């Protein structure tokens, strides 16, 4: 129970409870039974800001499985809104931050996929870094500052391309 709402998923018929739980406590997704499935707009989420003040962005605003993540000028659109908590980073469409193919391979593209609890969708956010599968960090390719720069998985090195802030 959280705030009087049972932490059930929408497919059980308790969408109102999950929505209310997410609205009340954006950072307590685990207590709410995880992110909702289906076409859901993230309301009141954070921007994840990286190198050069660019935001973590779902390319083209898509919410389909495997949509690449890039950096882009911050514009507060739904494709730049993220809920962070419970070991997950959830974006547009209620989909999760993931890596292409689900393996801890250096240089693999970060993508948005339906949340399924896979190890590649588990993230630890600490000291300005976002650490995922294999202990690798979310990284801006070549520490480039600009729009449409791919976001990848790389060995954690503390460089500016791996520094992120929630706003």
Short mmCIF file of the C-alpha atoms (twelve columns), coordinates in Angstrom:
data_MODEL
# 
_entry.id   MODEL 
# 
loop_
_atom_site.group_PDB 
_atom_site.id 
_atom_site.type_symbol 
_atom_site.label_atom_id 
_atom_site.label_alt_id 
_atom_site.label_comp_id 
_atom_site.label_asym_id 
_atom_site.label_seq_id 
_atom_site.Cartn_x 
_atom_site.Cartn_y 
_atom_site.Cartn_z 
_atom_site.pdbx_PDB_model_num 
ATOM 1   C CA . UNK A 1   0.000  0.000  0.000   1 
ATOM 2   C CA . UNK A 2   1.129  3.533  -0.704  1 
ATOM 3   C CA . UNK A 3   -0.943 6.592  0.108   1 
ATOM 4   C CA . UNK A 4   -4.072 4.463  0.338   1 
ATOM 5   C CA . UNK A 5   -3.632 3.045  -3.163  1 
ATOM 6   C CA . UNK A 6   -2.758 -0.528 -3.869  1 
ATOM 7   C CA . UNK A 7   0.322  -0.845 -6.111  1 
ATOM 8   C CA . UNK A 8   -1.301 -2.706 -8.968  1 
ATOM 9   C CA . UNK A 9   -0.636 -2.493 -12.665 1 
ATOM 10  C CA . UNK A 10  -3.147 -1.133 -15.202 1 
ATOM 11  C CA . UNK A 11  -3.758 -4.545 -16.767 1 
ATOM 12  C CA . UNK A 12  -5.429 -5.569 -13.492 1 
ATOM 13  C CA . UNK A 13  -7.983 -2.820 -13.938 1 
ATOM 14  C CA . UNK A 14  -6.585 -0.415 -11.335 1 
ATOM 15  C CA . UNK A 15  -5.291 2.333  -13.621 1 
ATOM 16  C CA . UNK A 16  -6.635 5.088  -11.383 1 
ATOM 17  C CA . UNK A 17  -4.682 3.827  -8.392  1 
ATOM 18  C CA . UNK A 18  -1.420 3.580  -10.340 1 
ATOM 19  C CA . UNK A 19  -1.922 6.990  -11.954 1 
ATOM 20  C CA . UNK A 20  -2.658 8.594  -8.586  1 
ATOM 21  C CA . UNK A 21  0.328  6.883  -7.043  1 
ATOM 22  C CA . UNK A 22  2.630  8.105  -9.842  1 
ATOM 23  C CA . UNK A 23  1.230  11.601 -9.616  1 
ATOM 24  C CA . UNK A 24  1.660  11.790 -5.844  1 
ATOM 25  C CA . UNK A 25  5.127  10.243 -5.702  1 
ATOM 26  C CA . UNK A 26  7.101  10.413 -8.920  1 
ATOM 27  C CA . UNK A 27  10.157 8.919  -7.285  1 
ATOM 28  C CA . UNK A 28  8.473  5.902  -5.706  1 
ATOM 29  C CA . UNK A 29  7.630  3.786  -8.739  1 
ATOM 30  C CA . UNK A 30  8.572  0.593  -6.914  1 
ATOM 31  C CA . UNK A 31  5.923  1.237  -4.268  1 
ATOM 32  C CA . UNK A 32  3.381  1.726  -7.028  1 
ATOM 33  C CA . UNK A 33  4.031  -1.609 -8.680  1 
ATOM 34  C CA . UNK A 34  6.267  -0.204 -11.407 1 
ATOM 35  C CA . UNK A 35  5.493  1.955  -14.392 1 
ATOM 36  C CA . UNK A 36  2.199  1.592  -16.199 1 
ATOM 37  C CA . UNK A 37  2.077  -0.181 -19.524 1 
ATOM 38  C CA . UNK A 38  0.408  1.155  -22.636 1 
ATOM 39  C CA . UNK A 39  0.302  4.641  -24.109 1 
ATOM 40  C CA . UNK A 40  0.937  6.867  -21.133 1 
ATOM 41  C CA . UNK A 41  2.301  10.387 -21.136 1 
ATOM 42  C CA . UNK A 42  4.798  11.074 -18.388 1 
ATOM 43  C CA . UNK A 43  3.377  14.025 -16.478 1 
ATOM 44  C CA . UNK A 44  5.541  16.004 -14.080 1 
ATOM 45  C CA . UNK A 45  8.696  14.065 -14.900 1 
ATOM 46  C CA . UNK A 46  12.221 15.378 -14.861 1 
ATOM 47  C CA . UNK A 47  14.513 16.401 -17.613 1 
ATOM 48  C CA . UNK A 48  17.780 14.440 -17.552 1 
ATOM 49  C CA . UNK A 49  20.441 16.970 -18.501 1 
ATOM 50  C CA . UNK A 50  23.866 15.987 -19.746 1 
ATOM 51  C CA . UNK A 51  26.963 17.489 -21.325 1 
ATOM 52  C CA . UNK A 52  26.559 20.976 -22.767 1 
ATOM 53  C CA . UNK A 53  23.150 21.355 -21.120 1 
ATOM 54  C CA . UNK A 54  21.582 18.976 -23.648 1 
ATOM 55  C CA . UNK A 55  18.698 16.734 -22.543 1 
ATOM 56  C CA . UNK A 56  18.237 12.990 -22.776 1 
ATOM 57  C CA . UNK A 57  15.762 12.754 -25.645 1 
ATOM 58  C CA . UNK A 58  13.765 10.006 -27.359 1 
ATOM 59  C CA . UNK A 59  14.675 10.482 -31.007 1 
ATOM 60  C CA . UNK A 60  11.813 11.858 -33.076 1 
ATOM 61  C CA . UNK A 61  9.491  11.786 -30.063 1 
ATOM 62  C CA . UNK A 62  8.728  8.121  -30.752 1 
ATOM 63  C CA . UNK A 63  7.595  5.755  -28.045 1 
ATOM 64  C CA . UNK A 64  7.909  2.488  -29.905 1 
ATOM 65  C CA . UNK A 65  10.178 -0.328 -28.867 1 
ATOM 66  C CA . UNK A 66  13.817 0.230  -29.671 1 
ATOM 67  C CA . UNK A 67  13.585 3.979  -30.304 1 
ATOM 68  C CA . UNK A 68  17.133 5.396  -29.938 1 
ATOM 69  C CA . UNK A 69  18.036 7.901  -27.244 1 
ATOM 70  C CA . UNK A 70  20.030 10.984 -28.158 1 
ATOM 71  C CA . UNK A 71  20.938 14.339 -26.685 1 
ATOM 72  C CA . UNK A 72  18.984 17.337 -27.880 1 
ATOM 73  C CA . UNK A 73  18.357 20.946 -26.938 1 
ATOM 74  C CA . UNK A 74  16.044 20.937 -23.909 1 
ATOM 75  C CA . UNK A 75  12.472 21.873 -24.840 1 
ATOM 76  C CA . UNK A 76  10.353 20.231 -22.109 1 
ATOM 77  C CA . UNK A 77  8.396  18.002 -24.497 1 
ATOM 78  C CA . UNK A 78  7.094  14.588 -23.394 1 
ATOM 79  C CA . UNK A 79  9.995  12.833 -25.144 1 
ATOM 80  C CA . UNK A 80  12.337 14.563 -22.655 1 
ATOM 81  C CA . UNK A 81  10.302 13.836 -19.535 1 
ATOM 82  C CA . UNK A 82  11.530 11.014 -17.290 1 
ATOM 83  C CA . UNK A 83  10.342 9.379  -14.084 1 
ATOM 84  C CA . UNK A 84  13.269 8.080  -12.059 1 
ATOM 85  C CA . UNK A 85  12.856 5.587  -9.241  1 
ATOM 86  C CA . UNK A 86  12.608 1.979  -8.228  1 
ATOM 87  C CA . UNK A 87  15.739 1.215  -10.239 1 
ATOM 88  C CA . UNK A 88  14.114 2.318  -13.492 1 
ATOM 89  C CA . UNK A 89  14.102 5.370  -15.741 1 
ATOM 90  C CA . UNK A 90  10.677 5.622  -17.412 1 
ATOM 91  C CA . UNK A 91  9.900  7.866  -20.364 1 
ATOM 92  C CA . UNK A 92  7.246  8.547  -22.961 1 
ATOM 93  C CA . UNK A 93  4.632  5.850  -23.394 1 
ATOM 94  C CA . UNK A 94  5.510  4.352  -20.005 1 
ATOM 95  C CA . UNK A 95  8.546  2.731  -21.650 1 
ATOM 96  C CA . UNK A 96  11.902 2.129  -19.957 1 
ATOM 97  C CA . UNK A 97  15.453 3.231  -20.572 1 
ATOM 98  C CA . UNK A 98  17.193 0.154  -21.966 1 
ATOM 99  C CA . UNK A 99  20.130 -0.807 -24.176 1 
ATOM 100 C CA . UNK A 100 19.801 -2.301 -27.646 1 
ATOM 101 C CA . UNK A 101 20.014 -6.073 -27.421 1 
ATOM 102 C CA . UNK A 102 19.971 -5.992 -23.608 1 
ATOM 103 C CA . UNK A 103 23.683 -6.801 -23.237 1 
ATOM 104 C CA . UNK A 104 26.468 -4.814 -21.514 1 
ATOM 105 C CA . UNK A 105 28.411 -4.170 -24.720 1 
ATOM 106 C CA . UNK A 106 30.601 -1.069 -24.959 1 
ATOM 107 C CA . UNK A 107 29.131 1.428  -27.411 1 
ATOM 108 C CA . UNK A 108 25.673 -0.161 -27.566 1 
ATOM 109 C CA . UNK A 109 22.895 2.353  -28.251 1 
ATOM 110 C CA . UNK A 110 20.595 3.372  -25.390 1 
ATOM 111 C CA . UNK A 111 16.971 2.882  -26.436 1 
ATOM 112 C CA . UNK A 112 13.431 3.131  -25.116 1 
ATOM 113 C CA . UNK A 113 11.688 -0.249 -24.782 1 
ATOM 114 C CA . UNK A 114 8.531  -1.550 -23.119 1 
ATOM 115 C CA . UNK A 115 9.253  -2.114 -19.425 1 
ATOM 116 C CA . UNK A 116 9.721  -5.804 -18.728 1 
ATOM 117 C CA . UNK A 117 12.018 -5.932 -15.682 1 
ATOM 118 C CA . UNK A 118 15.043 -7.044 -17.713 1 
ATOM 119 C CA . UNK A 119 18.491 -6.485 -16.147 1 
ATOM 120 C CA . UNK A 120 19.233 -4.003 -18.953 1 
ATOM 121 C CA . UNK A 121 16.372 -1.816 -17.647 1 
ATOM 122 C CA . UNK A 122 17.782 -1.548 -14.120 1 
ATOM 123 C CA . UNK A 123 19.677 1.669  -13.398 1 
ATOM 124 C CA . UNK A 124 21.431 3.121  -10.387 1 
ATOM 125 C CA . UNK A 125 21.727 6.892  -10.272 1 
ATOM 126 C CA . UNK A 126 24.441 8.191  -7.976  1 
ATOM 127 C CA . UNK A 127 27.044 10.946 -7.959  1 
ATOM 128 C CA . UNK A 128 25.816 12.342 -11.267 1 
ATOM 129 C CA . UNK A 129 26.146 9.090  -13.207 1 
ATOM 130 C CA . UNK A 130 23.551 6.630  -14.472 1 
ATOM 131 C CA . UNK A 131 24.939 3.110  -14.083 1 
ATOM 132 C CA . UNK A 132 23.295 0.113  -15.724 1 
ATOM 133 C CA . UNK A 133 23.909 -3.460 -16.778 1 
ATOM 134 C CA . UNK A 134 27.467 -4.717 -16.341 1 
ATOM 135 C CA . UNK A 135 28.321 -1.676 -14.212 1 
ATOM 136 C CA . UNK A 136 28.536 0.447  -17.355 1 
ATOM 137 C CA . UNK A 137 27.502 4.095  -17.569 1 
ATOM 138 C CA . UNK A 138 25.077 5.992  -19.760 1 
ATOM 139 C CA . UNK A 139 27.401 8.045  -21.964 1 
ATOM 140 C CA . UNK A 140 27.167 10.687 -24.689 1 
ATOM 141 C CA . UNK A 141 29.116 9.375  -27.691 1 
ATOM 142 C CA . UNK A 142 32.587 10.974 -27.850 1 
ATOM 143 C CA . UNK A 143 31.480 13.555 -25.267 1 
ATOM 144 C CA . UNK A 144 30.050 15.531 -28.173 1 
ATOM 145 C CA . UNK A 145 27.919 18.574 -27.449 1 
ATOM 146 C CA . UNK A 146 25.068 18.956 -29.879 1 
ATOM 147 C CA . UNK A 147 21.710 17.785 -31.050 1 
ATOM 148 C CA . UNK A 148 21.078 14.192 -32.153 1 
ATOM 149 C CA . UNK A 149 24.250 12.804 -30.525 1 
ATOM 150 C CA . UNK A 150 23.743 9.096  -29.696 1 
ATOM 151 C CA . UNK A 151 23.591 8.054  -26.048 1 
ATOM 152 C CA . UNK A 152 25.425 4.783  -25.479 1 
ATOM 153 C CA . UNK A 153 26.660 2.410  -22.780 1 
ATOM 154 C CA . UNK A 154 30.358 2.720  -21.907 1 
ATOM 155 C CA . UNK A 155 32.832 1.871  -19.133 1 
ATOM 156 C CA . UNK A 156 32.401 4.383  -16.309 1 
ATOM 157 C CA . UNK A 157 35.238 6.902  -16.407 1 
ATOM 158 C CA . UNK A 158 33.699 9.981  -14.769 1 
ATOM 159 C CA . UNK A 159 34.171 12.094 -17.888 1 
ATOM 160 C CA . UNK A 160 31.704 14.902 -18.739 1 
ATOM 161 C CA . UNK A 161 29.813 12.700 -21.218 1 
ATOM 162 C CA . UNK A 162 28.718 10.527 -18.283 1 
ATOM 163 C CA . UNK A 163 27.562 13.320 -15.973 1 
ATOM 164 C CA . UNK A 164 23.797 13.781 -15.718 1 
ATOM 165 C CA . UNK A 165 21.503 15.950 -13.613 1 
ATOM 166 C CA . UNK A 166 17.769 15.734 -12.962 1 
ATOM 167 C CA . UNK A 167 15.831 18.968 -13.253 1 
# 
